[in-house]
XYZ file of C-alpha atoms in Angstrom:
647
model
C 7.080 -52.627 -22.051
C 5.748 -49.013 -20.930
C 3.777 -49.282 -17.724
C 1.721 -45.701 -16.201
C 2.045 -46.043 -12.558
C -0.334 -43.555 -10.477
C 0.479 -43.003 -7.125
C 1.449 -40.003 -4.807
C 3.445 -41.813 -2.382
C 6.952 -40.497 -2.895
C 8.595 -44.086 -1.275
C 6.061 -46.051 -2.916
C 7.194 -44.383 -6.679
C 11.333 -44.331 -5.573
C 11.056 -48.373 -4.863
C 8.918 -49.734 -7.180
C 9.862 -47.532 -10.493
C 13.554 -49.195 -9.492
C 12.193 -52.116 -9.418
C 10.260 -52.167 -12.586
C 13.437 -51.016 -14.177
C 15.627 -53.937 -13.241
C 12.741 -56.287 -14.923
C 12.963 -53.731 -18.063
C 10.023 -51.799 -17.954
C 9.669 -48.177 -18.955
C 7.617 -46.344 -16.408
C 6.040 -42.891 -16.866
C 4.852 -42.011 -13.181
C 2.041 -39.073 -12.405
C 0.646 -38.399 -9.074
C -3.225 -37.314 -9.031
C -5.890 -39.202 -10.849
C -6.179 -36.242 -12.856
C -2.857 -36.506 -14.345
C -3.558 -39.965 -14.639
C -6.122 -39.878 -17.061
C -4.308 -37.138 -19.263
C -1.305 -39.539 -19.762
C -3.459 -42.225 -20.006
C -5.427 -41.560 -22.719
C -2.578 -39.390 -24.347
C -0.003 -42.134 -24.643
C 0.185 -45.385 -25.041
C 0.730 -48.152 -22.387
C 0.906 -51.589 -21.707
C -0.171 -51.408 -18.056
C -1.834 -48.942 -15.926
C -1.154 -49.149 -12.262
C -3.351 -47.326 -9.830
C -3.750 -46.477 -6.164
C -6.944 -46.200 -4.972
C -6.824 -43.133 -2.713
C -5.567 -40.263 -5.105
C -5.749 -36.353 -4.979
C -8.779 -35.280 -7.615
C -9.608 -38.339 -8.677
C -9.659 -41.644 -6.968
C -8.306 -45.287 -8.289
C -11.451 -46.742 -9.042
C -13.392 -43.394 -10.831
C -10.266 -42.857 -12.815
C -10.518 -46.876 -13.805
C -14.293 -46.469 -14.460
C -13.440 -43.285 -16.625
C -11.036 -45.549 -18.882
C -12.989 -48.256 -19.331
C -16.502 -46.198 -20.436
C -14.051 -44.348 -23.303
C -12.906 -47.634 -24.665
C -9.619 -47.966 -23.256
C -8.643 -51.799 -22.615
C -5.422 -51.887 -21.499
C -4.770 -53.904 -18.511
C -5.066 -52.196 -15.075
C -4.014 -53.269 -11.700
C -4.810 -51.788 -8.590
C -2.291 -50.796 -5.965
C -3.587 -49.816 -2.321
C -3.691 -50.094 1.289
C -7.070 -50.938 1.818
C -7.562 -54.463 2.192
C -11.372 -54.491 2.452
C -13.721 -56.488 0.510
C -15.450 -53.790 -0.413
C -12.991 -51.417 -1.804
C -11.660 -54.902 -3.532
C -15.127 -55.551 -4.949
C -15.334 -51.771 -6.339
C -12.538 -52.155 -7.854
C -12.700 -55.185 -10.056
C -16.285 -54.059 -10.993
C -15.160 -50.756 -11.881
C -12.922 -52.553 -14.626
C -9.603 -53.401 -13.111
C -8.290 -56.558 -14.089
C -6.199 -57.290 -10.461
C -5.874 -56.214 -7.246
C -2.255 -56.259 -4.819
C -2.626 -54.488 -1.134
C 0.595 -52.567 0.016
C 2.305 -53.573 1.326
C 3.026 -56.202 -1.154
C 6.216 -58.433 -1.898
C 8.009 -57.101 -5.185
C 8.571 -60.773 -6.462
C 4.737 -61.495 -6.422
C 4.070 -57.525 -7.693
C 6.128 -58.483 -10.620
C 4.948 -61.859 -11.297
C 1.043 -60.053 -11.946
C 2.527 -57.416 -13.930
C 3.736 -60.163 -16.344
C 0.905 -62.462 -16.247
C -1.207 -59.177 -16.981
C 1.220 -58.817 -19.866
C 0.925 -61.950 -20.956
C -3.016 -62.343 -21.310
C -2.967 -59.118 -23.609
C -0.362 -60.230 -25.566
C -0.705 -62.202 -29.404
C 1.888 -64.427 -27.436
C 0.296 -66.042 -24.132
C 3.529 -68.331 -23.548
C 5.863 -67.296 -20.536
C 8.451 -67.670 -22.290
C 8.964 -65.389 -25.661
C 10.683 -67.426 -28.822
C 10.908 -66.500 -32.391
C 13.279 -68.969 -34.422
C 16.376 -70.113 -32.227
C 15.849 -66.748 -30.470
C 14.340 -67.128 -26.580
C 13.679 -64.602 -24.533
C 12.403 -65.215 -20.280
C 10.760 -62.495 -18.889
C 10.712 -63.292 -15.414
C 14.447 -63.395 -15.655
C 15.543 -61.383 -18.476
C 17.700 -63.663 -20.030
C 17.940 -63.570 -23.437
C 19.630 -66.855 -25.744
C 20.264 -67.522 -29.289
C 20.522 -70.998 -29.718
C 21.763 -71.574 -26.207
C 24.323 -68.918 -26.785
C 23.685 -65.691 -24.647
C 22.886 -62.438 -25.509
C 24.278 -59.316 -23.275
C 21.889 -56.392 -23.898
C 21.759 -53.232 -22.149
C 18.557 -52.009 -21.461
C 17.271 -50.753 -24.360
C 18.317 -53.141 -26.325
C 16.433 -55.837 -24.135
C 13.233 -53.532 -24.430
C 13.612 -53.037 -28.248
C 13.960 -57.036 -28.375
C 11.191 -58.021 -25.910
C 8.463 -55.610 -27.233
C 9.032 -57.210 -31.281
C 9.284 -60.391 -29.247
C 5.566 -59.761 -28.576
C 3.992 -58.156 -31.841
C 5.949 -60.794 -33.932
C 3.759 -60.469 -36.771
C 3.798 -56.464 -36.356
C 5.981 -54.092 -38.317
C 7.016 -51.007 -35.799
C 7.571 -48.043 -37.153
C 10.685 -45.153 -35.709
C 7.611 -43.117 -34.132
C 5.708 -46.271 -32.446
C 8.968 -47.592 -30.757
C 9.635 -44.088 -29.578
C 6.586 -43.946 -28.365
C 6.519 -47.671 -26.611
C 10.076 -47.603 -25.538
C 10.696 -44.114 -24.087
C 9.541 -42.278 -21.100
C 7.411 -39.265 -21.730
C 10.324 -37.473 -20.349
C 12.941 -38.424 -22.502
C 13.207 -36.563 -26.293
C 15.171 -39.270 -28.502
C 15.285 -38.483 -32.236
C 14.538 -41.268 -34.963
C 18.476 -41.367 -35.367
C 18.278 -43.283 -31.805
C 15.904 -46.151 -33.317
C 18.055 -46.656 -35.826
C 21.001 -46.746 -33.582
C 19.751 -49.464 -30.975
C 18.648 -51.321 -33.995
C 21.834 -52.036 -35.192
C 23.789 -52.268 -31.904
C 21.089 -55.668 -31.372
C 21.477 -56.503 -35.290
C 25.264 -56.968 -34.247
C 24.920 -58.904 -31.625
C 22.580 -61.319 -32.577
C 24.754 -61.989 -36.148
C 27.709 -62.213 -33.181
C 25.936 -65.641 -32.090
C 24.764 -66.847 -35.336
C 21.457 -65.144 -36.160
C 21.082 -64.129 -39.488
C 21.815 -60.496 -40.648
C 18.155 -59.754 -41.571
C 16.853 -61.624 -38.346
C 15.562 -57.975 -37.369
C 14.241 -56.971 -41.092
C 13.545 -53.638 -42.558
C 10.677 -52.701 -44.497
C 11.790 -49.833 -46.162
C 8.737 -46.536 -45.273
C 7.270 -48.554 -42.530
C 9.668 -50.092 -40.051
C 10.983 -52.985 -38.252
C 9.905 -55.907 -37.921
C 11.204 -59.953 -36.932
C 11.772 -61.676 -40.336
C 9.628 -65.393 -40.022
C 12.257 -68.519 -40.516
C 12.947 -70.084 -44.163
C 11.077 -73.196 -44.672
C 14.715 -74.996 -43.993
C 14.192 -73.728 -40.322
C 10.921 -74.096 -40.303
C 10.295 -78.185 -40.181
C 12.126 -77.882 -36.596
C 9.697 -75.688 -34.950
C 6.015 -75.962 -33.629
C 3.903 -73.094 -35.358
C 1.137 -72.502 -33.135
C -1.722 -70.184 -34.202
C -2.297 -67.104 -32.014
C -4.829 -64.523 -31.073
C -5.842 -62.625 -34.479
C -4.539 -58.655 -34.139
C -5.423 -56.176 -36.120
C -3.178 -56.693 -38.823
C -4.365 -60.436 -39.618
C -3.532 -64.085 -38.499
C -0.763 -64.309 -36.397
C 1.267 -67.540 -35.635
C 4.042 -67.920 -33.202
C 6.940 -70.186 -34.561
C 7.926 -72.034 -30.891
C 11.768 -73.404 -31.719
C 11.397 -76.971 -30.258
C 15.485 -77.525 -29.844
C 15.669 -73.589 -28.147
C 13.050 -74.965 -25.454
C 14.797 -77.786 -24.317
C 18.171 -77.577 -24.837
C 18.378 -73.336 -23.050
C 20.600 -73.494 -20.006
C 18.725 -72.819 -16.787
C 19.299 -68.920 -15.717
C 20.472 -68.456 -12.298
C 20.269 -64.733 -10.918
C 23.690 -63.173 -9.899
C 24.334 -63.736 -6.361
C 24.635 -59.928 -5.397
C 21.431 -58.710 -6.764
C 19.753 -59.064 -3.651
C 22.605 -57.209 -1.524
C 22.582 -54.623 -3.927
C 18.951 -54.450 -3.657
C 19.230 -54.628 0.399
C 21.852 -51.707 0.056
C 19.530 -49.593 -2.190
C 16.803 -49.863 0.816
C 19.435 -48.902 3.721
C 20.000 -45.726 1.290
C 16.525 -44.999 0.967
C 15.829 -45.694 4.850
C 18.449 -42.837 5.745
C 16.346 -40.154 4.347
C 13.041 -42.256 4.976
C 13.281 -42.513 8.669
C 14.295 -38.750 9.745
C 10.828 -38.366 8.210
C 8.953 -40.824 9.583
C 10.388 -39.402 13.056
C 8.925 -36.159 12.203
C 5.494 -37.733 11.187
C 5.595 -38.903 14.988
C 5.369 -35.384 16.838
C 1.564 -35.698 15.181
C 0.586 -38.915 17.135
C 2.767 -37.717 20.049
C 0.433 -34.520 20.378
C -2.714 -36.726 20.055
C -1.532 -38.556 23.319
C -1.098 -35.112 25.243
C -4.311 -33.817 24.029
C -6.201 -37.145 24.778
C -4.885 -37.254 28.029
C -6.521 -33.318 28.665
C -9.649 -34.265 27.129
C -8.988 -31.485 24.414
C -8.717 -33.705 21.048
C -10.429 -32.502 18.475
C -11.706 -34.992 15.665
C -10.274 -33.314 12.512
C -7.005 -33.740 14.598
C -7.831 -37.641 15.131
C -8.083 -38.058 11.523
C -4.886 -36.794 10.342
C -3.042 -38.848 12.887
C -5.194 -41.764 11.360
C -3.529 -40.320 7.634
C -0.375 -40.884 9.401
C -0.664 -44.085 10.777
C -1.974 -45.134 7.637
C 0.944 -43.606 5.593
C 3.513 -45.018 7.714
C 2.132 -48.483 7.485
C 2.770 -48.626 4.327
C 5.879 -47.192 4.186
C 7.396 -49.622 6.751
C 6.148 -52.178 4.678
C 7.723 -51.588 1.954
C 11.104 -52.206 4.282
C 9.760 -55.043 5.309
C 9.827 -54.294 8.619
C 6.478 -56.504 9.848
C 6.405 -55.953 13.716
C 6.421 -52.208 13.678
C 4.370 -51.907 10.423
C 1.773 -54.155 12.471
C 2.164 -51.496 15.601
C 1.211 -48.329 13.038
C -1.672 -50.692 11.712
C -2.948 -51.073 15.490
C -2.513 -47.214 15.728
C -4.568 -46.842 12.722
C -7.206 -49.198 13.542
C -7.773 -47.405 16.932
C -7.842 -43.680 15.337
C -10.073 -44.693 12.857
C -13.120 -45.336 14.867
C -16.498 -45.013 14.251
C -16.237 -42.950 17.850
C -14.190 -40.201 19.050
C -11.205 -41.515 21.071
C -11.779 -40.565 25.158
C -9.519 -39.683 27.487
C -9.507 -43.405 28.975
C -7.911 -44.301 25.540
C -4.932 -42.515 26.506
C -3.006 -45.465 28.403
C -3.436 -47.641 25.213
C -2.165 -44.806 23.158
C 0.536 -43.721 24.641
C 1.845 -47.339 24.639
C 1.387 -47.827 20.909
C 2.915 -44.529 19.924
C 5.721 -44.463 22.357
C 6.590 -48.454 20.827
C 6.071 -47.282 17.407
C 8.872 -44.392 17.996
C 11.471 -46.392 19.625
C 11.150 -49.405 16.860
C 11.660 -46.745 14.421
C 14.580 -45.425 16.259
C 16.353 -48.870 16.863
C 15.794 -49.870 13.082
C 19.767 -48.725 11.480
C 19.721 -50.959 8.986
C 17.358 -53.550 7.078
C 18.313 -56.255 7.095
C 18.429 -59.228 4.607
C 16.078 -61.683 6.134
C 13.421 -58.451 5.968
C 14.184 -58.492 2.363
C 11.390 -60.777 0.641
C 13.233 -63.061 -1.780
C 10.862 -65.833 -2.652
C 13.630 -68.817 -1.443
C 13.158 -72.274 -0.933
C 10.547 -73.757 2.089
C 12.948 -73.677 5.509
C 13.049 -76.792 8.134
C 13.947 -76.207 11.616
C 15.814 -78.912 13.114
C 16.044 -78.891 16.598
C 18.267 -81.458 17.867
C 21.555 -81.827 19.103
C 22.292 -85.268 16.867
C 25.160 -84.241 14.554
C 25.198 -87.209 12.795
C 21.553 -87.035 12.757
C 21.738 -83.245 11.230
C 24.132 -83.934 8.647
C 22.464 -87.322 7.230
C 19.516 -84.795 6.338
C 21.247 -82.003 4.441
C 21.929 -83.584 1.467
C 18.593 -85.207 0.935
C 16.504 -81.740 2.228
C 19.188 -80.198 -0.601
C 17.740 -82.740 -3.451
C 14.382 -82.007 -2.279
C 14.658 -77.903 -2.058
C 14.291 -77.509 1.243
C 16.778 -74.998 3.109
C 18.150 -76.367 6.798
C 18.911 -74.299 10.177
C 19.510 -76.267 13.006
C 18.990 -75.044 16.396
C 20.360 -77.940 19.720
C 18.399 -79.099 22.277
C 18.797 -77.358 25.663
C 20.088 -80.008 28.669
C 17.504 -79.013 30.990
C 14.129 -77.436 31.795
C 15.493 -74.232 32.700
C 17.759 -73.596 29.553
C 14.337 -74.156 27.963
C 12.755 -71.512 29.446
C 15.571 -68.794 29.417
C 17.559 -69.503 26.575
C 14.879 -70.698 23.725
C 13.725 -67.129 22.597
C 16.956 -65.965 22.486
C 17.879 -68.928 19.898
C 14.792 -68.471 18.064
C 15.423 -64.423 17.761
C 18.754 -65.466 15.805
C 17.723 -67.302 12.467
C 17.646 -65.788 9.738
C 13.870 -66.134 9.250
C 10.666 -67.876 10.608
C 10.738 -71.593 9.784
C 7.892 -73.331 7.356
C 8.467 -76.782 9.025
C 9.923 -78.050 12.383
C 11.541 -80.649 13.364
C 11.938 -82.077 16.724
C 14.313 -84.973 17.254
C 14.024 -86.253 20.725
C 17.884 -87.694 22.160
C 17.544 -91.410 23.110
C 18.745 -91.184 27.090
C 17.903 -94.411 28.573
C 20.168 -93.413 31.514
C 17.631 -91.234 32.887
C 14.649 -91.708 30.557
C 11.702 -89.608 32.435
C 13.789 -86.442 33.534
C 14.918 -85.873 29.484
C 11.490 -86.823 28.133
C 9.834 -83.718 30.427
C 12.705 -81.857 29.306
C 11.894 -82.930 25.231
C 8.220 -82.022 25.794
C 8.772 -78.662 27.046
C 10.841 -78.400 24.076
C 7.836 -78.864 22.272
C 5.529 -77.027 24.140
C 7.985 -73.850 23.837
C 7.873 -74.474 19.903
C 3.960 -74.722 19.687
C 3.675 -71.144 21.810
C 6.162 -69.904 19.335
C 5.090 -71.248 16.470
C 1.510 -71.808 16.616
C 0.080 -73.634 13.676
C 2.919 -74.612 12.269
C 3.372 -78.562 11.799
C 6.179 -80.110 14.037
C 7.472 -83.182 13.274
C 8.964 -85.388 16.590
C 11.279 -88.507 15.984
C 11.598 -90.505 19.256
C 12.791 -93.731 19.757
C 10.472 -93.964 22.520
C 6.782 -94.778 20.682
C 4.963 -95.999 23.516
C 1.225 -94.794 23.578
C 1.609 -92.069 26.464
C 4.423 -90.926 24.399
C 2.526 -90.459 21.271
C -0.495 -89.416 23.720
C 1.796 -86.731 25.283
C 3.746 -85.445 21.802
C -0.003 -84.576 20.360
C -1.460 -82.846 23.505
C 1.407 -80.431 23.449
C 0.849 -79.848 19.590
C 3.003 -82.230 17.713
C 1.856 -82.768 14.010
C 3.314 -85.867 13.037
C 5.018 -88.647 15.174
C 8.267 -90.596 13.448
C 9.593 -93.987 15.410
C 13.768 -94.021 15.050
C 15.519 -95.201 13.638
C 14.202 -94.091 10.603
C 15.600 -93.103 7.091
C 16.930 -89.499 6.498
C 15.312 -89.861 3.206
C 11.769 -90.492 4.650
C 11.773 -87.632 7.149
C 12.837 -85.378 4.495
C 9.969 -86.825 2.634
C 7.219 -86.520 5.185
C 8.056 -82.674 5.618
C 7.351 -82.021 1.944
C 3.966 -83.710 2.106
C 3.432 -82.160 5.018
C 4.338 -78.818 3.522
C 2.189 -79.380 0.255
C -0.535 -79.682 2.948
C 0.095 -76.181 4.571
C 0.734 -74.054 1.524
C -2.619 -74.795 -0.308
C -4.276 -71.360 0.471
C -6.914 -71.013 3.628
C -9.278 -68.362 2.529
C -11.808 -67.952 5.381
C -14.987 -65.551 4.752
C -16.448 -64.118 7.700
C -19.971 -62.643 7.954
C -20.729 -60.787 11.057
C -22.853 -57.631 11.520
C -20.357 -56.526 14.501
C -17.828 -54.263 13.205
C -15.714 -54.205 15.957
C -15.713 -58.142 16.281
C -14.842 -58.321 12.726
C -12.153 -55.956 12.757
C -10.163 -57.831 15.179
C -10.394 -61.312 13.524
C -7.923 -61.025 10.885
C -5.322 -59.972 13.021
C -6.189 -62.871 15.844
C -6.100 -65.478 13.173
C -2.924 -64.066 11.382
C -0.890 -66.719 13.512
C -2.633 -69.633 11.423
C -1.736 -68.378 8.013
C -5.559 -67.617 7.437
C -6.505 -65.451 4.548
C -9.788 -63.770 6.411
C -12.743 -61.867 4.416
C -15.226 -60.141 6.682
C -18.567 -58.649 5.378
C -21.295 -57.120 7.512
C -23.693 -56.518 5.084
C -25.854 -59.941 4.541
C -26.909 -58.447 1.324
C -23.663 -58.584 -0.602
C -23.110 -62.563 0.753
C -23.711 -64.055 -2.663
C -21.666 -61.395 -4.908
C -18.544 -61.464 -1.906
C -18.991 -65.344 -1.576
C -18.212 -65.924 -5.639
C -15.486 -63.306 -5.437
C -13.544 -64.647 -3.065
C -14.283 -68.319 -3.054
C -13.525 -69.439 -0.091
C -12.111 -72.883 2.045
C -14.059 -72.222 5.014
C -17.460 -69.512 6.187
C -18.148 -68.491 9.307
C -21.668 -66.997 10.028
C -23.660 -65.536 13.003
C -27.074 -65.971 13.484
C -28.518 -63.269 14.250
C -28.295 -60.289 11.375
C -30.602 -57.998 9.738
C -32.704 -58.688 6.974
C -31.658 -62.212 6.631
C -30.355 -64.519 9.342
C -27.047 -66.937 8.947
C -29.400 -69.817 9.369
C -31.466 -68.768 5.707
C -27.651 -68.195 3.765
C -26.742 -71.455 5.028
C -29.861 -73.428 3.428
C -29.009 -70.738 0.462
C -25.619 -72.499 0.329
C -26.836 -75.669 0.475
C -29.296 -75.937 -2.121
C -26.175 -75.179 -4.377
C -24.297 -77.824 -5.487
C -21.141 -75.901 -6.272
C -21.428 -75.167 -2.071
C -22.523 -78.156 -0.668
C -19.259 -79.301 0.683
C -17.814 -75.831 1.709
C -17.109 -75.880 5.781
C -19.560 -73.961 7.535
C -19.320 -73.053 10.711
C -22.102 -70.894 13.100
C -20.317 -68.400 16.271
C -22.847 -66.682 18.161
C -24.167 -65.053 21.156
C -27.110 -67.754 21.285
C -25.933 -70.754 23.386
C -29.548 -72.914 24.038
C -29.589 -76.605 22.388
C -32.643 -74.986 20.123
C -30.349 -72.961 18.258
C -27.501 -75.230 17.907
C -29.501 -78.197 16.309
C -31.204 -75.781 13.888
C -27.855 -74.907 12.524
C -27.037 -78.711 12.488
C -30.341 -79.050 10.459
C -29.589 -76.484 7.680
C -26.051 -77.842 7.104
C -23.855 -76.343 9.570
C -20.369 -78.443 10.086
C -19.955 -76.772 13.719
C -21.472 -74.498 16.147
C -19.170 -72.433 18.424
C -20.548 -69.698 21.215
C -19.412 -66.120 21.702
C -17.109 -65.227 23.502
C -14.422 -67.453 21.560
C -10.458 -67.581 21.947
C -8.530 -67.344 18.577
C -6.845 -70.667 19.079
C -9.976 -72.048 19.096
C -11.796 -71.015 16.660
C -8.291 -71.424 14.292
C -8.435 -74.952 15.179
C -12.417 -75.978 14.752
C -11.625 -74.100 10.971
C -8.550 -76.538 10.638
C -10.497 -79.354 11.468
C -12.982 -78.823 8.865
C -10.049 -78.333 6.193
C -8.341 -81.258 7.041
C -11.967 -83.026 6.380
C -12.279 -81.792 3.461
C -8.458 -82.137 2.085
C -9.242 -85.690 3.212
C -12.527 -86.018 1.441
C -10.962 -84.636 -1.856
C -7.827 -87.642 -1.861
C-alpha cells in the first residue's frame, strides 16, 4: 500500500516513514502543501497524510483542493493543534480522520488500516483468498496454516492483489502502486518478485497458477475450482469498476490459523532506533534553547519585542512535538506550558520573567539529563497493570496466576512498617516501576497485636496513593470491616472495599470490572466565553483521564456538540448572544440529549440563579472559583449515574 505523507518536520518524517515501513507501506514523503498537491494528483495513493501547518499551502486548503477536483482517496490529518476548531475545519474540509502529535504509533497505525479498510472491495481485517490469509495488523502471512516468509516486496505485491482480488494488475500499475517515486524499477522487476512469491506459495501447497497470468494485461489471483469452493463462504463485496466482486472467505483458514505473536526484540530494536535518533535530536533541541534563553534576558530588561515572542512560541511548539514523539511526557508537558504562555493574546511583561525563567531553565536541564529513552517511554499497547501494594507473599503469589488468565500484568510494591517510611520512602518506590499503574491494590496486614498504630499506618498508605494517583480506583482488602473502617478507607479515596479472607480469583475479578468501568472514554465539552479559564482546564483535569473540548463561541454549540458527542457538558451562564441557561432547554427538548450530564460553573452564586438552572435541566450547579478535584469529581458523579442508569 503507497501512502503520501506531507509534513516538514524532519523527526516527524525519520520516525514515522520507519514505522510505516515495518507495517509494509510504501511512502513517498514531500514537505510543502505545494508539493503535496503535485504528487498527489500526479500519482496514485492509497492514503494521503497531512499536517495542518505547512509552508505554501496549509493541511486543510490542500485537503479542500483535492476533494473539489474529484480526488477520493482517504486522507488523515496529522497535527499539533488539538483545538476544536482546527479539528472541525478539518473534517469539513474533507478529511476522513484526525490524530494530534504527538500520537502513539500503535493507534497511528491502527487508523491508517481501518482507513484502508473502508476503501477497500474487501472491508474484513483480515485479507483471505482460498487457503491463503493474510493479517495486516501483524503482517503475517499463512497458507493453510503453513507460513509464508516474504521480504518486503513480496508482502506488498501479495497484500495489494489481496485487496483488488477481482482486479487484473498490469507491470506499469504495480510499479506504480508498489514503488516509491524515487525508485526506477524496470518491468523485468515485476516479473521477478512475481515468481520469487509464485515459488513460495507452490513451496506450501498453493497451486502453481494461484498468482495467474493473463497474457497482455497482467496479474491477477486465480478464483478456487468449484472442488475448493463448497468449503468457503463467498460473500458479495462492494461493486468496482470492473464489475461484481465477491470475496471467497476460506472457513477452515479462519479458524484453524495459529495465533501470531510479534518477535520479542522488535520493541528493543525499535527503543534502540529512538536512542540513535535522540543523539543527533537533542544537540539540536539544545541549540533551539539559546532562543527561549534570550527571551528570559530580554523580558527581564523590558526590551522583548513581539516578532521575537512568536518565534520562541514556534519553538516551544516544535519541540513539543518532537519530545513527544520520544515519549518523553513530563518535559514535553513543560515546552507545552512554555508555549501556552508565549502564545498570548498579550505581550509577555517584565513581571512574567520569574515564571519564565523557571520553565525554560527546567525545560533545559530535563533535556540535558534525558541519555537514553527508555522502554517504559516507549508506547507498546500491553496488557492493563495492577499495583499490589502489600507485603503478603503468599497473598502476592495466589494472584499472579489468576491476573495472568485474566490479562492483567502484576508489580508489587510492600507496605512500609511505619508512618515515616510512608512519607520518605513511597515516592521513591513509586519513581521505580516500570510504568503508571491502571488499577491498585491495597492489602491491609492483619496485626491484631497492635491493631490502631498499623491501621493509621495502612491509611496513610492510602492517602499517599490517592495524592499520587488521583482518580485512579484503589481496591483495599482488610480483615478489619467494621463501619469506621469502611467509613475511613472511602474518606481517604478508596474505590472499592474487599472483607478477607477472600478468593484470589474474585479480587482479580473485581479489578477487571472495575477496569471495564474506567476505560469507557470520558469526553467532557466545555463551553466558556473565558479564554484564559478554558485554556487551563484540560491540563487541570488531565489527572482524571478526561478527554476535554472547550468552545467559546455559543454559536458553534450545536455543530461542536454532534462532533464530538460527549459524556458530560459543562456551561456558564453568562455568554454573548445566547446564555447557557437557553442551550440547556435547547438540549433538552432533544431526545437524543435528554440524559447527557449537564452541569452549570459560574461567577453567579444567588439561589435565583441556581434554581433556574435546576429548572431547565441542569444535573449540578458549581460557583467560580472552583478547584480541579472538584469539579473532576461532581463530573464523575454524574457518569457513574448515568453508567448506572444504562445497566
Amino acid at each position: 500500500m503507497k501512502i503520501l505523507l506531507v509534513d516538514d518536520d524532519d523527526l516527524l518524517i525519520k520516525i514515522l516513514t520507519r514505522n510505516l515501513a515495518t507495517h509494509h507501506y510504501v511512502v513517498d514523503v514531500v514537505k510543502d502543501g505545494e508539493m503535496g498537491w503535485t504528487y498527489g494528483s500526479t500519482f496514485e495513493y492509497d492514503l494521503i497524510v497531512l499536517d495542518i501547518m505547512l509552508p505554501k499551502l496549509d493541511g486543510i486548503s490542500l485537503c479542500k483542493r483535492l476533494r473539489t477536483e474529484g480526488y477520493t482517496v482517504p486522507i488523515l490529518l496529522l497535527t499539533a493543534q488539538d483545538n476544536i476548531t482546527a479539528k472541525v475545519q478539518g473534517l469539513d474540509a474533507g478529511a476522513d480522520d484526525y490524530v494530534v502529535k504527538p500520537f502513539e504509533t500503535i493507534e497511528l497505525i491502527a487508523r491508517i488500516r481501518a482507513l484502508l479498510r473502508r476503501g477497500s472491495n474487501n472491508p474484513f481485517p483480515l485479507l483471505t483468498w482460498r487457503d491463503l490469509l493474510l493479517n495486516p495488523s501483524t503482517c503475517e502471512v499463512t497458507y493453510n496454516s503453513r507460513p509464508l516468509k516474504l521480504t518486503t516486496m513480496e508482502y506488498d505485491l501479495l497484500e495489494l492483489l489481496l485487496r483488488n482480488c477481482q482486479h487484473v494488475f498490469s507491470s506499469e500499475q504495480l510499479l506504480d502502486r508498489l514503488w516509491s517515486s524515487e525508485d526506477f524499477p524496470s518491468e523485468a522487476t515485476v516479473r521477478s518478485h512475481i515468481r520469487r512469491v509464485r515459488h513460495k506459495l507452490v513451496a506450501v501447497g498453493a497451486p502453481h497458477d494461484f498468482i495467474a497470468t493473463m497474457h497482455g494485461r497482467g496479474y491477477y489471483l486465480k478464483a478456487a475450482s468449484t472442488e475448493e469452493s463448497t468449503t468457503q463462504l463467498v460473500i458479495p463485496a462492494v461493486n468496482n469498476t470492473t464489475g461484481d466482486s465477491q470475496i471467497a472467505v476460506s472457513l477452515k483458514t479462519l479458524s484453524d490459523s495459529p495465533k501470531y505473536s510479534p518477535p520479542g526484540d522488535s520493541q528493543q530494536q525499535y527503543l534502540a532506533f529512538l536512542n540513535e535518533t535522540w543523539k543527533t535530536t537533542k544537540p539540536k533541541s539544545l541549540d533551539q534553547m539559546t532562543i527561549l534563553l534570550q527571551v528570559v534576558r530580554d523580558l527581564q530588561t523590558n526590551q522583548l519585542k513581539p516578532q521575537q515572542q512568536a518565534q520562541a512560541q514556534q519553538v516551544a511548539h516544535k519541540l513539543a512535538g518532537t519530545l513527544g514523539i520520544f515519549g518523553l511526557s513530563k518535559t514535553m508537558h513543560t515546552a507545552r506550558q512554555l508555549e501556552y504562555w508565549l502564545g498570548g493574546r498579550e505581550p509577555l511583561q517584565p513581571k512574567h520573567a520569574p515564571l519564565m525563567k523557571t520553565l525554560v531553565m527546567a525545560l533545559q536541564q530535563e533535556i540535558e539529563q534525558t541519555t537514553l529513552i527508555q522502554l517504559s517511554q516507549v508506547p507498546n499497547g500491553q496488557s492493563p497493570l495492577l499495583l499490589i501494594v502489600s507485603s503478603d507473599i503468599e497473598f502476592n503469589q495466589s494472584l499472579e496466576a489468576v491476573a495472568a488468565s485474566r490479562g492483567i500484568r502484576i508489580q508489587i510494591a510492600p507496605m512500609l512498617e511505619n508512618m515515616a517510611k510512608v512519607l520518605l520512602t513511597r515516592d521513591s518506590v513509586f519513581d521505580s516501576l516500570d510504568q503508571n499503574p491502571d488499577i491498585i491494590l491495597l492489602h491491609f496486614p492483619s496485626i491484631p497485636s497492635q491493631p490502631h498504630t498499623h491501621q493509621v499506618n495502612n491509611f496513610w498508605e492510602l492517602q499517599i496513593l490517592t495524592q499520587r494517583y488521583p482518580g485512579l480506583p484503589i481496591v483495599v482488602i482488610s480483615d478489619r470491616s467494621e463501619l469506621c473502617d469502611r467509613l475511613e478507607v472511602m474518606r481517604r479515596g478508596g474505590k472499592l472495599f474487599l472483607t478477607a479472607p477472600i478468593p484470589p480469583e474474585q479480587v482479580i475479578d473485581t479489578a477487571v470490572n472495575l477496569l471495564r468501568g474506567t476505560q469507557i472514554t470520558k469526553k467532557v465539552m466545555i463551553l466558556d466565553d473565558d479564554q484564559d479559564w478554558l485554556h487551563t482546564l484540560p491540563t487541570l483535569l488531565k489527572p482524571w483521564g478526561f478527554q476535554v473540548t472547550t468552545l467559546a463561541d455559543p454559536q458553534q454549540f450545536w455543530t461542536v456538540l454532534e462532533a464530538v458527542t460527549p459524556d458530560a457538558l459543562v456551561l456558564d451562564v453568562n455568554m454573548p448572544q445566547i446564555n447557557g441557561f437557553e442551550l440547556c432547554q435547547i438540549l433538552r427538548s432533544d431526545p437524543h440529549w435528554q440524559r447527557l450530564p449537564v452541569l452549570f460553573l459560574s461567577v453567579l452564586t444567588d439561589s435565583a440563579n441556581q434554581n433556574q438552572a435546576f429548572t431547565v435541566g441542569a444535573d449540578d450547579y458549581l460557583c467560580k472559583p472552583v478547584k480541579a478535584v472538584e469539579l473532576a469529581n461532581r463530573i464523575l458523579q454524574r457518569l457513574q449515574r448515568v453508567k448506572a442508569w444504562a445497566s
